[in-house]
PDB file of C-alpha atoms in Angstrom:
ATOM      1  CA  MET A   8     -35.838 229.022 -41.278  1.00 43.00           C
ATOM      2  CA  ARG A   9     -33.188 231.269 -42.818  1.00 38.00           C
ATOM      3  CA  PHE A  10     -31.002 228.221 -43.553  1.00 37.00           C
ATOM      4  CA  ARG A  11     -33.881 226.644 -45.532  1.00 39.00           C
ATOM      5  CA  THR A  12     -34.362 229.838 -47.537  1.00 34.00           C
ATOM      6  CA  VAL A  13     -30.649 230.049 -48.383  1.00 35.00           C
ATOM      7  CA  LEU A  14     -30.644 226.357 -49.295  1.00 33.00           C
ATOM      8  CA  ALA A  15     -33.678 226.787 -51.566  1.00 38.00           C
ATOM      9  CA  VAL A  16     -32.157 229.805 -53.350  1.00 36.00           C
ATOM     10  CA  THR A  17     -28.814 228.036 -53.826  1.00 36.00           C
ATOM     11  CA  SER A  18     -30.553 224.910 -55.159  1.00 37.00           C
ATOM     12  CA  SER A  19     -32.599 226.922 -57.659  1.00 39.00           C
ATOM     13  CA  LEU A  20     -29.463 228.715 -58.884  1.00 41.00           C
ATOM     14  CA  LEU A  21     -27.607 225.459 -59.415  1.00 38.00           C
ATOM     15  CA  MET A  22     -30.561 223.937 -61.248  1.00 40.00           C
ATOM     16  CA  ALA A  23     -30.821 227.038 -63.468  1.00 43.00           C
ATOM     17  CA  GLY A  24     -27.144 226.902 -64.423  1.00 50.00           C
ATOM     18  CA  CYS A  25     -26.021 229.789 -62.259  1.00 55.00           C
ATOM     19  CA  SER A  26     -23.957 229.123 -59.162  1.00 48.00           C
ATOM     20  CA  LEU A  27     -23.199 231.379 -56.231  1.00 46.00           C
ATOM     21  CA  SER A  28     -20.580 231.212 -53.500  1.00 41.00           C
ATOM     22  CA  GLU A  29     -19.079 233.574 -50.965  1.00 38.00           C
ATOM     23  CA  PRO A  30     -15.276 233.572 -50.802  1.00 36.00           C
ATOM     24  CA  PRO A  31     -13.322 235.245 -48.015  1.00 33.00           C
ATOM     25  CA  PRO A  32     -12.833 239.023 -48.361  1.00 36.00           C
ATOM     26  CA  ARG A  33     -10.323 240.020 -51.017  1.00 36.00           C
ATOM     27  CA  SER A  34      -7.723 242.654 -50.363  1.00 35.00           C
ATOM     28  CA  GLY A  35      -7.009 245.542 -52.690  1.00 37.00           C
ATOM     29  CA  SER A  36     -10.462 245.581 -54.273  1.00 37.00           C
ATOM     30  CA  PRO A  37     -11.208 248.682 -56.349  1.00 37.00           C
ATOM     31  CA  GLY A  38     -13.827 250.855 -54.687  1.00 38.00           C
ATOM     32  CA  ALA A  39     -14.572 251.142 -51.013  1.00 34.00           C
ATOM     33  CA  ALA A  40     -18.086 249.802 -51.579  1.00 38.00           C
ATOM     34  CA  VAL A  41     -16.760 246.257 -52.085  1.00 38.00           C
ATOM     35  CA  SER A  42     -15.883 244.658 -48.759  1.00 39.00           C
ATOM     36  CA  GLN A  43     -16.762 241.087 -49.641  1.00 51.00           C
ATOM     37  CA  LEU A  44     -17.722 239.577 -52.975  1.00 55.00           C
ATOM     38  CA  GLN A  45     -19.841 236.619 -53.944  1.00 65.00           C
ATOM     39  CA  ASP A  46     -18.832 234.642 -57.007  1.00 76.00           C
ATOM     40  CA  VAL A  47     -21.371 233.761 -59.687  1.00 77.00           C
ATOM     41  CA  GLN A  48     -21.110 231.531 -62.752  1.00 78.00           C
ATOM     42  CA  ALA A  49     -23.374 232.149 -65.729  1.00 79.00           C
ATOM     43  CA  CYS A  50     -22.994 232.052 -69.509  1.00 83.00           C
ATOM     44  CA  SER A  51     -19.744 230.052 -69.161  1.00 76.00           C
ATOM     45  CA  THR A  52     -18.346 233.072 -67.289  1.00 78.00           C
ATOM     46  CA  ALA A  53     -17.256 233.520 -63.675  1.00 80.00           C
ATOM     47  CA  PHE A  54     -17.651 236.956 -62.112  1.00 84.00           C
ATOM     48  CA  SER A  55     -18.377 238.534 -58.739  1.00 87.00           C
ATOM     49  CA  LEU A  56     -21.243 240.518 -57.282  1.00 91.00           C
ATOM     50  CA  PRO A  57     -21.119 242.742 -54.193  1.00 93.00           C
ATOM     51  CA  ALA A  58     -21.959 241.027 -50.905  1.00 90.00           C
ATOM     52  CA  GLY A  59     -25.666 240.869 -50.172  1.00 93.00           C
ATOM     53  CA  TRP A  60     -26.826 240.783 -53.788  1.00 94.00           C
ATOM     54  CA  ARG A  61     -29.357 238.064 -54.668  1.00 92.00           C
ATOM     55  CA  VAL A  62     -29.667 236.073 -57.899  1.00 91.00           C
ATOM     56  CA  GLN A  63     -33.110 234.977 -59.115  1.00 92.00           C
ATOM     57  CA  PRO A  64     -33.611 232.678 -62.150  1.00 91.00           C
ATOM     58  CA  LEU A  65     -35.974 234.132 -64.790  1.00 90.00           C
ATOM     59  CA  GLY A  66     -35.922 231.339 -67.331  1.00 86.00           C
ATOM     60  CA  GLU A  67     -33.528 229.824 -69.799  1.00 85.00           C
ATOM     61  CA  GLU A  68     -30.178 231.627 -69.601  1.00 89.00           C
ATOM     62  CA  ARG A  69     -31.715 234.673 -67.847  1.00 92.00           C
ATOM     63  CA  TRP A  70     -31.474 235.868 -64.248  1.00 93.00           C
ATOM     64  CA  MET A  71     -32.414 238.920 -62.182  1.00 95.00           C
ATOM     65  CA  LEU A  72     -29.699 240.306 -59.917  1.00 95.00           C
ATOM     66  CA  HIS A  73     -31.100 242.213 -56.933  1.00 95.00           C
ATOM     67  CA  GLY A  74     -29.033 244.850 -55.145  1.00 96.00           C
ATOM     68  CA  THR A  75     -29.369 245.821 -51.502  1.00 94.00           C
ATOM     69  CA  GLY A  76     -31.129 248.453 -49.404  1.00 89.00           C
ATOM     70  CA  ALA A  77     -34.593 249.996 -49.444  1.00 91.00           C
ATOM     71  CA  ARG A  78     -34.475 250.575 -53.221  1.00 94.00           C
ATOM     72  CA  PRO A  79     -32.470 247.626 -54.546  1.00 95.00           C
ATOM     73  CA  LEU A  80     -31.018 248.007 -58.002  1.00 96.00           C
ATOM     74  CA  GLN A  81     -32.323 245.323 -60.354  1.00 95.00           C
ATOM     75  CA  VAL A  82     -30.120 244.022 -63.148  1.00 96.00           C
ATOM     76  CA  THR A  83     -31.225 241.553 -65.812  1.00 96.00           C
ATOM     77  CA  LEU A  84     -28.493 239.081 -66.773  1.00 95.00           C
ATOM     78  CA  GLN A  85     -28.823 237.291 -70.099  1.00 94.00           C
ATOM     79  CA  CYS A  86     -26.525 234.938 -71.981  1.00 92.00           C
ATOM     80  CA  ARG A  87     -25.860 236.124 -75.527  1.00 90.00           C
ATOM     81  CA  THR A  88     -23.638 234.897 -78.339  1.00 88.00           C
ATOM     82  CA  LEU A  89     -23.939 237.972 -80.584  1.00 88.00           C
ATOM     83  CA  SER A  90     -22.596 241.413 -79.730  1.00 87.00           C
ATOM     84  CA  LEU A  91     -25.001 244.284 -79.192  1.00 89.00           C
ATOM     85  CA  ASP A  92     -26.081 245.983 -82.380  1.00 89.00           C
ATOM     86  CA  GLY A  93     -26.234 249.496 -80.970  1.00 91.00           C
ATOM     87  CA  PRO A  94     -28.636 251.156 -78.510  1.00 94.00           C
ATOM     88  CA  ALA A  95     -31.782 250.048 -80.373  1.00 94.00           C
ATOM     89  CA  ASP A  96     -30.895 246.325 -80.429  1.00 94.00           C
ATOM     90  CA  PRO A  97     -34.203 244.414 -80.025  1.00 94.00           C
ATOM     91  CA  VAL A  98     -32.651 242.200 -77.306  1.00 93.00           C
ATOM     92  CA  LEU A  99     -32.827 245.220 -74.959  1.00 95.00           C
ATOM     93  CA  GLU A 100     -36.573 245.813 -75.319  1.00 94.00           C
ATOM     94  CA  PRO A 101     -37.880 243.187 -72.843  1.00 92.00           C
ATOM     95  CA  ALA A 102     -35.721 244.616 -70.025  1.00 93.00           C
ATOM     96  CA  LEU A 103     -35.384 248.296 -70.955  1.00 95.00           C
ATOM     97  CA  GLY A 104     -38.168 249.014 -73.440  1.00 94.00           C
ATOM     98  CA  PRO A 105     -37.672 250.423 -76.939  1.00 94.00           C
ATOM     99  CA  LEU A 106     -35.244 253.261 -77.604  1.00 95.00           C
ATOM    100  CA  ASP A 107     -37.142 256.547 -77.947  1.00 95.00           C
ATOM    101  CA  ARG A 108     -34.758 258.585 -80.117  1.00 93.00           C
ATOM    102  CA  ALA A 109     -36.879 261.746 -79.695  1.00 95.00           C
ATOM    103  CA  ALA A 110     -36.665 261.646 -75.893  1.00 96.00           C
ATOM    104  CA  MET A 111     -33.398 259.794 -75.172  1.00 96.00           C
ATOM    105  CA  ASN A 112     -29.697 260.231 -75.779  1.00 94.00           C
ATOM    106  CA  ALA A 113     -27.551 257.150 -76.352  1.00 95.00           C
ATOM    107  CA  LYS A 114     -23.792 256.685 -76.281  1.00 94.00           C
ATOM    108  CA  ARG A 115     -21.127 254.073 -75.639  1.00 91.00           C
ATOM    109  CA  ILE A 116     -19.371 254.163 -72.275  1.00 88.00           C
ATOM    110  CA  TYR A 117     -17.083 251.794 -70.365  1.00 85.00           C
ATOM    111  CA  TRP A 118     -17.402 250.161 -66.979  1.00 85.00           C
ATOM    112  CA  GLY A 119     -14.024 249.979 -65.328  1.00 74.00           C
ATOM    113  CA  THR A 120     -10.983 252.131 -64.770  1.00 66.00           C
ATOM    114  CA  PRO A 121      -9.197 254.048 -67.528  1.00 61.00           C
ATOM    115  CA  THR A 122      -5.865 252.727 -66.220  1.00 60.00           C
ATOM    116  CA  GLU A 123      -6.949 249.142 -66.964  1.00 59.00           C
ATOM    117  CA  PRO A 124      -8.731 249.402 -70.328  1.00 56.00           C
ATOM    118  CA  ARG A 125      -8.400 245.682 -71.058  1.00 57.00           C
ATOM    119  CA  HIS A 126     -10.652 244.947 -68.078  1.00 56.00           C
ATOM    120  CA  GLN A 127     -13.311 247.455 -69.048  1.00 68.00           C
ATOM    121  CA  ALA A 128     -16.766 246.263 -70.047  1.00 80.00           C
ATOM    122  CA  VAL A 129     -18.429 247.999 -72.986  1.00 82.00           C
ATOM    123  CA  ALA A 130     -21.744 249.620 -72.090  1.00 90.00           C
ATOM    124  CA  ILE A 131     -24.456 251.399 -74.002  1.00 94.00           C
ATOM    125  CA  GLU A 132     -26.039 254.173 -71.986  1.00 95.00           C
ATOM    126  CA  ARG A 133     -29.552 255.366 -72.827  1.00 96.00           C
ATOM    127  CA  ARG A 134     -30.443 258.505 -70.904  1.00 96.00           C
ATOM    128  CA  TRP A 135     -33.803 260.272 -70.844  1.00 94.00           C
ATOM    129  CA  MET A 136     -33.463 263.964 -71.760  1.00 93.00           C
ATOM    130  CA  GLU A 137     -36.028 264.799 -69.066  1.00 93.00           C
ATOM    131  CA  GLY A 138     -36.026 262.976 -65.753  1.00 92.00           C
ATOM    132  CA  SER A 139     -33.292 261.100 -63.939  1.00 94.00           C
ATOM    133  CA  GLU A 140     -33.628 257.520 -65.231  1.00 95.00           C
ATOM    134  CA  VAL A 141     -30.559 256.034 -66.900  1.00 96.00           C
ATOM    135  CA  GLN A 142     -30.595 252.724 -68.757  1.00 96.00           C
ATOM    136  CA  GLU A 143     -27.479 250.670 -69.415  1.00 96.00           C
ATOM    137  CA  ALA A 144     -26.707 247.518 -71.356  1.00 96.00           C
ATOM    138  CA  VAL A 145     -23.278 246.128 -70.509  1.00 92.00           C
ATOM    139  CA  GLU A 146     -21.370 243.331 -72.219  1.00 89.00           C
ATOM    140  CA  LEU A 147     -18.654 241.708 -70.158  1.00 84.00           C
ATOM    141  CA  PRO A 148     -15.444 241.038 -72.091  1.00 77.00           C
ATOM    142  CA  ARG A 149     -14.960 237.534 -73.372  1.00 69.00           C
ATOM    143  CA  MET A 150     -12.314 235.436 -71.679  1.00 64.00           C
ATOM    144  CA  VAL A 151      -9.055 234.823 -73.538  1.00 60.00           C
ATOM    145  CA  ASP A 152      -9.719 231.111 -74.034  1.00 63.00           C
ATOM    146  CA  ASP A 153     -13.401 231.400 -75.061  1.00 63.00           C
ATOM    147  CA  PRO A 154     -14.183 229.606 -78.328  1.00 69.00           C
ATOM    148  CA  ALA A 155     -15.786 231.617 -81.117  1.00 70.00           C
ATOM    149  CA  GLY A 156     -19.536 231.887 -80.608  1.00 75.00           C
ATOM    150  CA  ALA A 157     -19.361 231.130 -76.874  1.00 79.00           C
ATOM    151  CA  PRO A 158     -22.043 232.887 -74.807  1.00 85.00           C
ATOM    152  CA  HIS A 159     -21.092 236.002 -72.893  1.00 84.00           C
ATOM    153  CA  VAL A 160     -22.798 238.009 -70.162  1.00 89.00           C
ATOM    154  CA  LEU A 161     -25.134 240.863 -71.062  1.00 93.00           C
ATOM    155  CA  LEU A 162     -26.338 242.989 -68.135  1.00 95.00           C
ATOM    156  CA  MET A 163     -29.271 245.384 -68.474  1.00 96.00           C
ATOM    157  CA  LEU A 164     -30.291 247.852 -65.781  1.00 96.00           C
ATOM    158  CA  ARG A 165     -32.225 251.011 -65.045  1.00 96.00           C
ATOM    159  CA  TRP A 166     -31.055 253.307 -62.297  1.00 96.00           C
ATOM    160  CA  ASP A 167     -31.967 256.724 -60.961  1.00 96.00           C
ATOM    161  CA  GLU A 168     -29.135 259.250 -61.048  1.00 95.00           C
ATOM    162  CA  ALA A 169     -30.968 261.287 -58.376  1.00 95.00           C
ATOM    163  CA  ASP A 170     -30.948 258.315 -55.964  1.00 96.00           C
ATOM    164  CA  ALA A 171     -27.744 258.055 -53.890  1.00 96.00           C
ATOM    165  CA  SER A 172     -28.526 254.403 -53.095  1.00 96.00           C
ATOM    166  CA  HIS A 173     -28.727 253.508 -56.787  1.00 96.00           C
ATOM    167  CA  ILE A 174     -25.453 255.307 -57.455  1.00 96.00           C
ATOM    168  CA  GLN A 175     -23.702 253.414 -54.627  1.00 96.00           C
ATOM    169  CA  GLN A 176     -25.096 250.044 -55.729  1.00 96.00           C
ATOM    170  CA  ARG A 177     -24.069 250.665 -59.344  1.00 95.00           C
ATOM    171  CA  GLU A 178     -20.548 251.704 -58.276  1.00 94.00           C
ATOM    172  CA  ALA A 179     -20.242 248.568 -56.099  1.00 94.00           C
ATOM    173  CA  LEU A 180     -21.375 246.408 -59.023  1.00 93.00           C
ATOM    174  CA  ILE A 181     -18.841 248.004 -61.384  1.00 91.00           C
ATOM    175  CA  ALA A 182     -16.055 247.602 -58.809  1.00 89.00           C
ATOM    176  CA  SER A 183     -16.833 243.922 -58.210  1.00 89.00           C
ATOM    177  CA  LEU A 184     -17.052 243.176 -61.931  1.00 84.00           C
ATOM    178  CA  THR A 185     -13.795 245.022 -62.616  1.00 81.00           C
ATOM    179  CA  GLN A 186     -12.047 243.013 -59.925  1.00 82.00           C
ATOM    180  CA  SER A 187     -13.497 239.810 -61.417  1.00 78.00           C
ATOM    181  CA  LEU A 188     -12.185 240.681 -64.856  1.00 71.00           C
ATOM    182  CA  GLU A 189      -8.742 241.453 -63.485  1.00 69.00           C
ATOM    183  CA  ALA A 190      -8.657 238.137 -61.616  1.00 65.00           C
ATOM    184  CA  SER A 191      -9.922 236.040 -64.531  1.00 61.00           C
ATOM    185  CA  GLY A 192      -7.747 237.544 -67.274  1.00 55.00           C
ATOM    186  CA  ALA A 193     -10.405 238.907 -69.605  1.00 51.00           C
ATOM    187  CA  ALA A 194      -9.517 239.349 -73.243  1.00 45.00           C
ATOM    188  CA  LYS A 195      -8.124 242.702 -74.357  1.00 41.00           C
ATOM    189  CA  ASP A 196     -10.908 243.135 -76.907  1.00 41.00           C
ATOM    190  CA  THR A 197     -14.498 243.398 -75.704  1.00 42.00           C
ATOM    191  CA  THR A 198     -17.616 242.247 -77.497  1.00 41.00           C
ATOM    192  CA  GLY A 199     -19.346 245.594 -77.788  1.00 38.00           C
ATOM    193  CA  THR A 200     -19.883 247.720 -80.850  1.00 33.00           C
ATOM    194  CA  ALA A 201     -20.342 251.466 -81.042  1.00 30.00           C
ATOM    195  CA  PRO A 202     -23.940 252.706 -81.156  1.00 29.00           C
TER     196      PRO A 202
END
């Protein structure tokens, strides 16, 4: 029964243009939360997710990435050719809702390590002034050989900074993406713009 479920999920990913495979464990991965990665291809980009994450097609060039545990982190993945136009970009509204400037702070941050800035992904963080919900929109750097106007990966997520599980899942996601960017030779310049 489990084999049929895995086969059905893999078939739907391939039909939707997103593929998934599990390579052997990689040594020297940043972050202890990454013990084994699964490779994904979407938006003409190859990257890795932490082991156990699921990928669900949502429609044309959109997927939902599901984390692990009792409160799995959910990340919307969308292919995009344009760079984000700040924290109020309309592309964010379906996944994150509109920016409420009276109740939220927004700033640009980076996913990755300061020692490897060329592998960092540009992120826009929208944080509620009251409460513990944090929203992020993250653009993965374009690959060196990408043609102009090629689609790139935009990730959008909400997480609870008071939830240790969400923090661990987010850290594992950042570590796996950082390792992917290091392995694939991402471009030195990212696609993001300052809010």
